mmCIF file with all atom_site columns, C-alpha atoms in Angstrom:
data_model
loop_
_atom_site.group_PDB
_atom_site.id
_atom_site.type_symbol
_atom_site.label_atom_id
_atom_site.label_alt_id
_atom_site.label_comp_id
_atom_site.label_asym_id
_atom_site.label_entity_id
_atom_site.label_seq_id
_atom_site.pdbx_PDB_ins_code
_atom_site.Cartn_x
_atom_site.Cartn_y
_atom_site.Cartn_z
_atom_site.occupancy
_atom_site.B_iso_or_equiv
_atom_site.pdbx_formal_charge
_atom_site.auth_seq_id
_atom_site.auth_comp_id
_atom_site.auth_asym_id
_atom_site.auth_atom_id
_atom_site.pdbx_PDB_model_num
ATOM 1   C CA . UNK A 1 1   ? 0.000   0.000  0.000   1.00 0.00 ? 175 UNK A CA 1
ATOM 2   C CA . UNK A 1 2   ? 1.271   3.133  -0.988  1.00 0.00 ? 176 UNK A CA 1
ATOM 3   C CA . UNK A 1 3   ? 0.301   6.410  0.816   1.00 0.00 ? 177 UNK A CA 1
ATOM 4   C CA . UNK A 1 4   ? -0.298  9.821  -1.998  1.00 0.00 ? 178 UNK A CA 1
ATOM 5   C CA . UNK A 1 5   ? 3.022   11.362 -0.447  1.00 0.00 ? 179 UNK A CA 1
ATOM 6   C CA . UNK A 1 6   ? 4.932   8.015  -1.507  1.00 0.00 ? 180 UNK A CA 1
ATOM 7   C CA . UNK A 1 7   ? 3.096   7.227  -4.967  1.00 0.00 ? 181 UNK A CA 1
ATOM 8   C CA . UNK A 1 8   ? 4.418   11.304 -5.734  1.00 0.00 ? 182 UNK A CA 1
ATOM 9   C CA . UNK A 1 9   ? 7.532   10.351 -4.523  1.00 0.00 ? 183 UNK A CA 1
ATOM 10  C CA . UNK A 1 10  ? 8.715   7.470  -6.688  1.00 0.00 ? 184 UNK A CA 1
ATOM 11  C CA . UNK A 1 11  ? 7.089   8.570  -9.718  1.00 0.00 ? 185 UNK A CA 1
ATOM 12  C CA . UNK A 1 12  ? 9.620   11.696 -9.205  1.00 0.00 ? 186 UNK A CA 1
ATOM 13  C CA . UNK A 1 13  ? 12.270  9.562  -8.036  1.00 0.00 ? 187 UNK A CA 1
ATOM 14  C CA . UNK A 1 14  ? 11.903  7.069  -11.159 1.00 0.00 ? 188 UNK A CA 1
ATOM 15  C CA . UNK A 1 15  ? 10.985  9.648  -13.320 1.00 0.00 ? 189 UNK A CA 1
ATOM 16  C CA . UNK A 1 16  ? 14.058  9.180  -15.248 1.00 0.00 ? 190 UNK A CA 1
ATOM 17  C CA . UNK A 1 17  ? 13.725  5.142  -16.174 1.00 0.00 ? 191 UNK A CA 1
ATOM 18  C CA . UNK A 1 18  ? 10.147  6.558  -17.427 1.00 0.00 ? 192 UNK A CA 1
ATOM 19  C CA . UNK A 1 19  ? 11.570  8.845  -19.676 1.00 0.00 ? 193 UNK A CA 1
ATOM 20  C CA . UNK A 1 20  ? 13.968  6.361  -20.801 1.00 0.00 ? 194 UNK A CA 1
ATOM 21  C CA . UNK A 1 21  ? 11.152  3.410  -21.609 1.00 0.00 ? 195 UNK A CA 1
ATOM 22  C CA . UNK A 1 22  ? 9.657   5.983  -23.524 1.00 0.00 ? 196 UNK A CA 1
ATOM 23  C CA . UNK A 1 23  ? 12.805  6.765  -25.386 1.00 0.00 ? 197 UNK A CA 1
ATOM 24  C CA . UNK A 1 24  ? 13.172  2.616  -25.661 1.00 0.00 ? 198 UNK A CA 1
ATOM 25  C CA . UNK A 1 25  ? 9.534   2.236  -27.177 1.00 0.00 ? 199 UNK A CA 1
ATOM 26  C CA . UNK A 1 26  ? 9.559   5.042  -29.798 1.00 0.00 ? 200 UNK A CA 1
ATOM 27  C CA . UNK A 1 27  ? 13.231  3.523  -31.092 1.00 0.00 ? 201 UNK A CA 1
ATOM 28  C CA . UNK A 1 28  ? 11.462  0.085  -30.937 1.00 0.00 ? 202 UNK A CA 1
ATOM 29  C CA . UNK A 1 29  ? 8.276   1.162  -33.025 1.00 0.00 ? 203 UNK A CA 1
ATOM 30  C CA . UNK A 1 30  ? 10.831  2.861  -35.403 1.00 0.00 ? 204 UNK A CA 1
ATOM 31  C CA . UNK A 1 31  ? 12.949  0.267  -36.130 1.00 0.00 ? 205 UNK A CA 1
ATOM 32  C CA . UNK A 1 32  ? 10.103  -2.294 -36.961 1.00 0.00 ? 206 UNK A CA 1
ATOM 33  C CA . UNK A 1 33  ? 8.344   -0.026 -38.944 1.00 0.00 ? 207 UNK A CA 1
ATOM 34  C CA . UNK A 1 34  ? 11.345  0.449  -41.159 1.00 0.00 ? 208 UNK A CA 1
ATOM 35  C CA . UNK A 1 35  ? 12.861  -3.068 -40.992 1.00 0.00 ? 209 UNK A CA 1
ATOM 36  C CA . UNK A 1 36  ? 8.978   -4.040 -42.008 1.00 0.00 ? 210 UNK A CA 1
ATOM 37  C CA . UNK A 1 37  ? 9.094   -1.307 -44.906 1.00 0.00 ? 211 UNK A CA 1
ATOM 38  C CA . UNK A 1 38  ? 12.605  -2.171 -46.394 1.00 0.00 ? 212 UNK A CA 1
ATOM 39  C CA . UNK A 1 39  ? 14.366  -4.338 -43.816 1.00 0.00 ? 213 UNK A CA 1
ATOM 40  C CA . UNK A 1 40  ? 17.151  -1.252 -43.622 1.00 0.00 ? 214 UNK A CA 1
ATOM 41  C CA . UNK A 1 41  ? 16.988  1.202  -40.343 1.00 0.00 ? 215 UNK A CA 1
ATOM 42  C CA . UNK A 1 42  ? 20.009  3.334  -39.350 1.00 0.00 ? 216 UNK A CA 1
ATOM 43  C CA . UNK A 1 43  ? 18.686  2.293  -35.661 1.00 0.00 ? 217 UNK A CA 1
ATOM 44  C CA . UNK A 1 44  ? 19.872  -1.227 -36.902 1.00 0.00 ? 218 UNK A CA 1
ATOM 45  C CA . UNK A 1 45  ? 17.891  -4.613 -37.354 1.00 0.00 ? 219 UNK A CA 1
ATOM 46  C CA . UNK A 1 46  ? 16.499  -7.941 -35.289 1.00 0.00 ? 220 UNK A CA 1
ATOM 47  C CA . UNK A 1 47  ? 19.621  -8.140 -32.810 1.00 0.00 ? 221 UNK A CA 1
ATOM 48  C CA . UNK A 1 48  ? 18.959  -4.131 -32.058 1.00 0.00 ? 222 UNK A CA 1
ATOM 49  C CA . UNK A 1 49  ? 15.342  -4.899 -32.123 1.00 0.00 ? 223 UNK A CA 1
ATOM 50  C CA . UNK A 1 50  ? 15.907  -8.159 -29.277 1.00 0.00 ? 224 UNK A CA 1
ATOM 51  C CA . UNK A 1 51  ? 18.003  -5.494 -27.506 1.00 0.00 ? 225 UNK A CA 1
ATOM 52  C CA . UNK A 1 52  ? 16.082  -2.235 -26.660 1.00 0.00 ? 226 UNK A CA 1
ATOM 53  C CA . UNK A 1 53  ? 12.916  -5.138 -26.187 1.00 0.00 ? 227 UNK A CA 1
ATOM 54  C CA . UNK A 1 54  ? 14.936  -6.427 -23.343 1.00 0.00 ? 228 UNK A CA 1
ATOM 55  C CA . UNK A 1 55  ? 16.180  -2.844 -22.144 1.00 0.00 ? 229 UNK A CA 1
ATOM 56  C CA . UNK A 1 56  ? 12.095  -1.811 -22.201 1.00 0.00 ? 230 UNK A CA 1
ATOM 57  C CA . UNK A 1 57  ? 11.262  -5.238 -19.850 1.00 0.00 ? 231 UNK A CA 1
ATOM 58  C CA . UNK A 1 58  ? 13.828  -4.505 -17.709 1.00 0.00 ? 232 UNK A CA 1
ATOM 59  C CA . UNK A 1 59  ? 12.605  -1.042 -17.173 1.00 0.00 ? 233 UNK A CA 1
ATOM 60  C CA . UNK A 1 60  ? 9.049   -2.696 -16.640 1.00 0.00 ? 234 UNK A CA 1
ATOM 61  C CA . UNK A 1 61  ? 10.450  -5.199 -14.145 1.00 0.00 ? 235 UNK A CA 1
ATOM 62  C CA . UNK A 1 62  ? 12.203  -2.556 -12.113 1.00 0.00 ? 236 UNK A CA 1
ATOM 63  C CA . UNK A 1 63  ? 8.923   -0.918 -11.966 1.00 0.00 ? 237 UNK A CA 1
ATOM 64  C CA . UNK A 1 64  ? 7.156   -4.227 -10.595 1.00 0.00 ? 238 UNK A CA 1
ATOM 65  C CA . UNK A 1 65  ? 10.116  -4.351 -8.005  1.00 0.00 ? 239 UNK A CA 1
ATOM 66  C CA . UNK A 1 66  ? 8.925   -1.022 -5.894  1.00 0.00 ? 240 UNK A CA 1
ATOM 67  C CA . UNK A 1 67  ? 5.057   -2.554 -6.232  1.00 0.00 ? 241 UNK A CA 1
ATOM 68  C CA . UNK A 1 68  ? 3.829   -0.588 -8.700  1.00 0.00 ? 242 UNK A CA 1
ATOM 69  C CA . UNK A 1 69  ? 1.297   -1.743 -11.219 1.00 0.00 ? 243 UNK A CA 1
ATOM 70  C CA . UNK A 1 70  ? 2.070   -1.150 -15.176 1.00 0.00 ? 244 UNK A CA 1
ATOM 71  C CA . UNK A 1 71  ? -0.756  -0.914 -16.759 1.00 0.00 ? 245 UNK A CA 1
ATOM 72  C CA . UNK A 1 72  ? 0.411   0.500  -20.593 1.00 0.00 ? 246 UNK A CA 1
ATOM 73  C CA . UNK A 1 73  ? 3.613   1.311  -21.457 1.00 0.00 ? 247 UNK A CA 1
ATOM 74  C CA . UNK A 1 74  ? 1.468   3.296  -24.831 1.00 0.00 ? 248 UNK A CA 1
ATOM 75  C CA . UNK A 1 75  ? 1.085   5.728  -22.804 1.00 0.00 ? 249 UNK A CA 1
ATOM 76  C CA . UNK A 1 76  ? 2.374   4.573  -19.940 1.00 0.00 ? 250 UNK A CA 1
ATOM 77  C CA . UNK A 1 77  ? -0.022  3.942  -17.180 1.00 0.00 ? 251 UNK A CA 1
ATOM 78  C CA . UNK A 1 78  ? 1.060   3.545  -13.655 1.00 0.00 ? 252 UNK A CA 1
ATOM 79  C CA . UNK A 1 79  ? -0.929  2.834  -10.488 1.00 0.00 ? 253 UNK A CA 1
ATOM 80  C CA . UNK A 1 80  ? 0.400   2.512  -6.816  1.00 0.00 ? 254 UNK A CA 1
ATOM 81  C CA . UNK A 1 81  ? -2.442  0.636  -4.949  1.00 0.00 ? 255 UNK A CA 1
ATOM 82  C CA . UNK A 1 82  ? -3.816  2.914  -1.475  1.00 0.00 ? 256 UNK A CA 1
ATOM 83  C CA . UNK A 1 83  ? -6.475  3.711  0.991   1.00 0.00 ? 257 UNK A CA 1
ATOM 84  C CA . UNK A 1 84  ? -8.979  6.659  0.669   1.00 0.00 ? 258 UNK A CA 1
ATOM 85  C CA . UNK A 1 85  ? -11.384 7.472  2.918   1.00 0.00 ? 259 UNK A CA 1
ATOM 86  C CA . UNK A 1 86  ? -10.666 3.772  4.115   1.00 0.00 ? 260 UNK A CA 1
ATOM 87  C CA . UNK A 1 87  ? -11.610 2.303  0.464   1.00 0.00 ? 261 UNK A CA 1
ATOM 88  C CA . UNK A 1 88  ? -8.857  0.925  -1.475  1.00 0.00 ? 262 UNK A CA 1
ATOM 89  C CA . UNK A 1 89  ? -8.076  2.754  -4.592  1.00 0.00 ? 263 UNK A CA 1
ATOM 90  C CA . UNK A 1 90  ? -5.072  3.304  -7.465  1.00 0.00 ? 264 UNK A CA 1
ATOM 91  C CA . UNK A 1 91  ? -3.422  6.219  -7.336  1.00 0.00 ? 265 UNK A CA 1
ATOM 92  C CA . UNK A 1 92  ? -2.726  6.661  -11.215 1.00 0.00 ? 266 UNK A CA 1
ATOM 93  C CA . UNK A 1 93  ? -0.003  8.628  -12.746 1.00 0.00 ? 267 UNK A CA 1
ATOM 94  C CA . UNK A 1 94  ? -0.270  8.686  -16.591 1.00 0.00 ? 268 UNK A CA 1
ATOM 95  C CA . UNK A 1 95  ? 2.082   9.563  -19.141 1.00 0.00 ? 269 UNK A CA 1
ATOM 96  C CA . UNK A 1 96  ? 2.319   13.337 -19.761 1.00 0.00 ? 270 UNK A CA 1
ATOM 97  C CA . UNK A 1 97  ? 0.692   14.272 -16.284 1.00 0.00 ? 271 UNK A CA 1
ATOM 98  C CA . UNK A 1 98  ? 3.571   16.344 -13.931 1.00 0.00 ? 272 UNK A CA 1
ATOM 99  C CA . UNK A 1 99  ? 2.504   14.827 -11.072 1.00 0.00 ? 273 UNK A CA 1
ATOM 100 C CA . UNK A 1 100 ? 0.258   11.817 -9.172  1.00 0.00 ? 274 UNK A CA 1
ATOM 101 C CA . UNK A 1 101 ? -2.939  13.643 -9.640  1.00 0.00 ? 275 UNK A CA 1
ATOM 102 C CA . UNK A 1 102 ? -5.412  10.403 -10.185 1.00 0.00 ? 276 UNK A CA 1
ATOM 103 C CA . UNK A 1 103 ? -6.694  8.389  -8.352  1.00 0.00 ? 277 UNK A CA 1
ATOM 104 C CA . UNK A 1 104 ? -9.796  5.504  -8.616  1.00 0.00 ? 278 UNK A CA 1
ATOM 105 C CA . UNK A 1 105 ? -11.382 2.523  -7.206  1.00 0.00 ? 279 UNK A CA 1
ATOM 106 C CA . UNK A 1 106 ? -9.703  -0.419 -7.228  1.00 0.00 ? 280 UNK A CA 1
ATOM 107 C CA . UNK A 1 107 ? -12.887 -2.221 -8.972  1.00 0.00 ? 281 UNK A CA 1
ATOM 108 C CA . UNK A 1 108 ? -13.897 0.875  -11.409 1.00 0.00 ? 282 UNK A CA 1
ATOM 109 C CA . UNK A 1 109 ? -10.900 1.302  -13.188 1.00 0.00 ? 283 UNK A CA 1
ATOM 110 C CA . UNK A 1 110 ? -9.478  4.012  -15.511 1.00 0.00 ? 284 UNK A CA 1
ATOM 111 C CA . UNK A 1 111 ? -13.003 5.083  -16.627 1.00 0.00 ? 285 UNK A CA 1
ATOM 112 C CA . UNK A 1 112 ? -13.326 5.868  -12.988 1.00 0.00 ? 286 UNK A CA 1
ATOM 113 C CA . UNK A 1 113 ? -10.721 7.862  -12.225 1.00 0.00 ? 287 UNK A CA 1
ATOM 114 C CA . UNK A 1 114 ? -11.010 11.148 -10.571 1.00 0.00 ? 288 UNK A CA 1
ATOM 115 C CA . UNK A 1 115 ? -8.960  14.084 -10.035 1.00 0.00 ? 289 UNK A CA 1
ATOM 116 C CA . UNK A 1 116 ? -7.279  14.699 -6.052  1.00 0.00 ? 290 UNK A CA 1
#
């Protein structure tokens, strides 16, 4: 269980592995979009493609290691399970927002969430 304060503070504190599994997944889309056009990309071919895939996991894994759920890494979707008002709920940080400033019930989902 996460508390607001700590959900903030790891999505700051890992802010930069974020930023760099979003730099992983627009070389990955890249590179298979050329090597399926013409099989030639200056980003390389199937041995750079096997490599930023397995750069992008670990990212994901090291995510999974301080508890937090991955939901989408197109945009990338994170929730950090908590209490509100003694319900559980997801506090839910989404690509492009500055800050935790989500949250929803654990059994409603994203089409529930609601701003702090």
């Amino acid at each position: 269980m996460f508390t607001l304060a700590q959900a903030r503070y790891l999505v700051a504190t890992l802010r930069p592995r974020v930023d760099e599994l979003i730099r992983l997944r627009a070389d990955l889309a890249e590179l298979r979009a050329d090597l399926a056009d013409g099989g030639l990309s200056p980003l390389g071919g199937l041995a750079e493609v096997k490599g930023l895939e397995a750069r992008l996991h670990g990212i994901v894994d090291e995510l999974h290691e301080h508890d937090i759920q991955v939901k989408g890494i197109a945009p990338v979707l994170l929730d950090f399970p908590g209490e509100r008002a003694g319900r559980p709920v997801l506090w839910c940080w989404l690509e492009g927002d500055s800050d935790v400033r989500w949250y929803h019930r654990v059994e409603c989902g994203f089409a529930g969430r609601r701003p702090l």
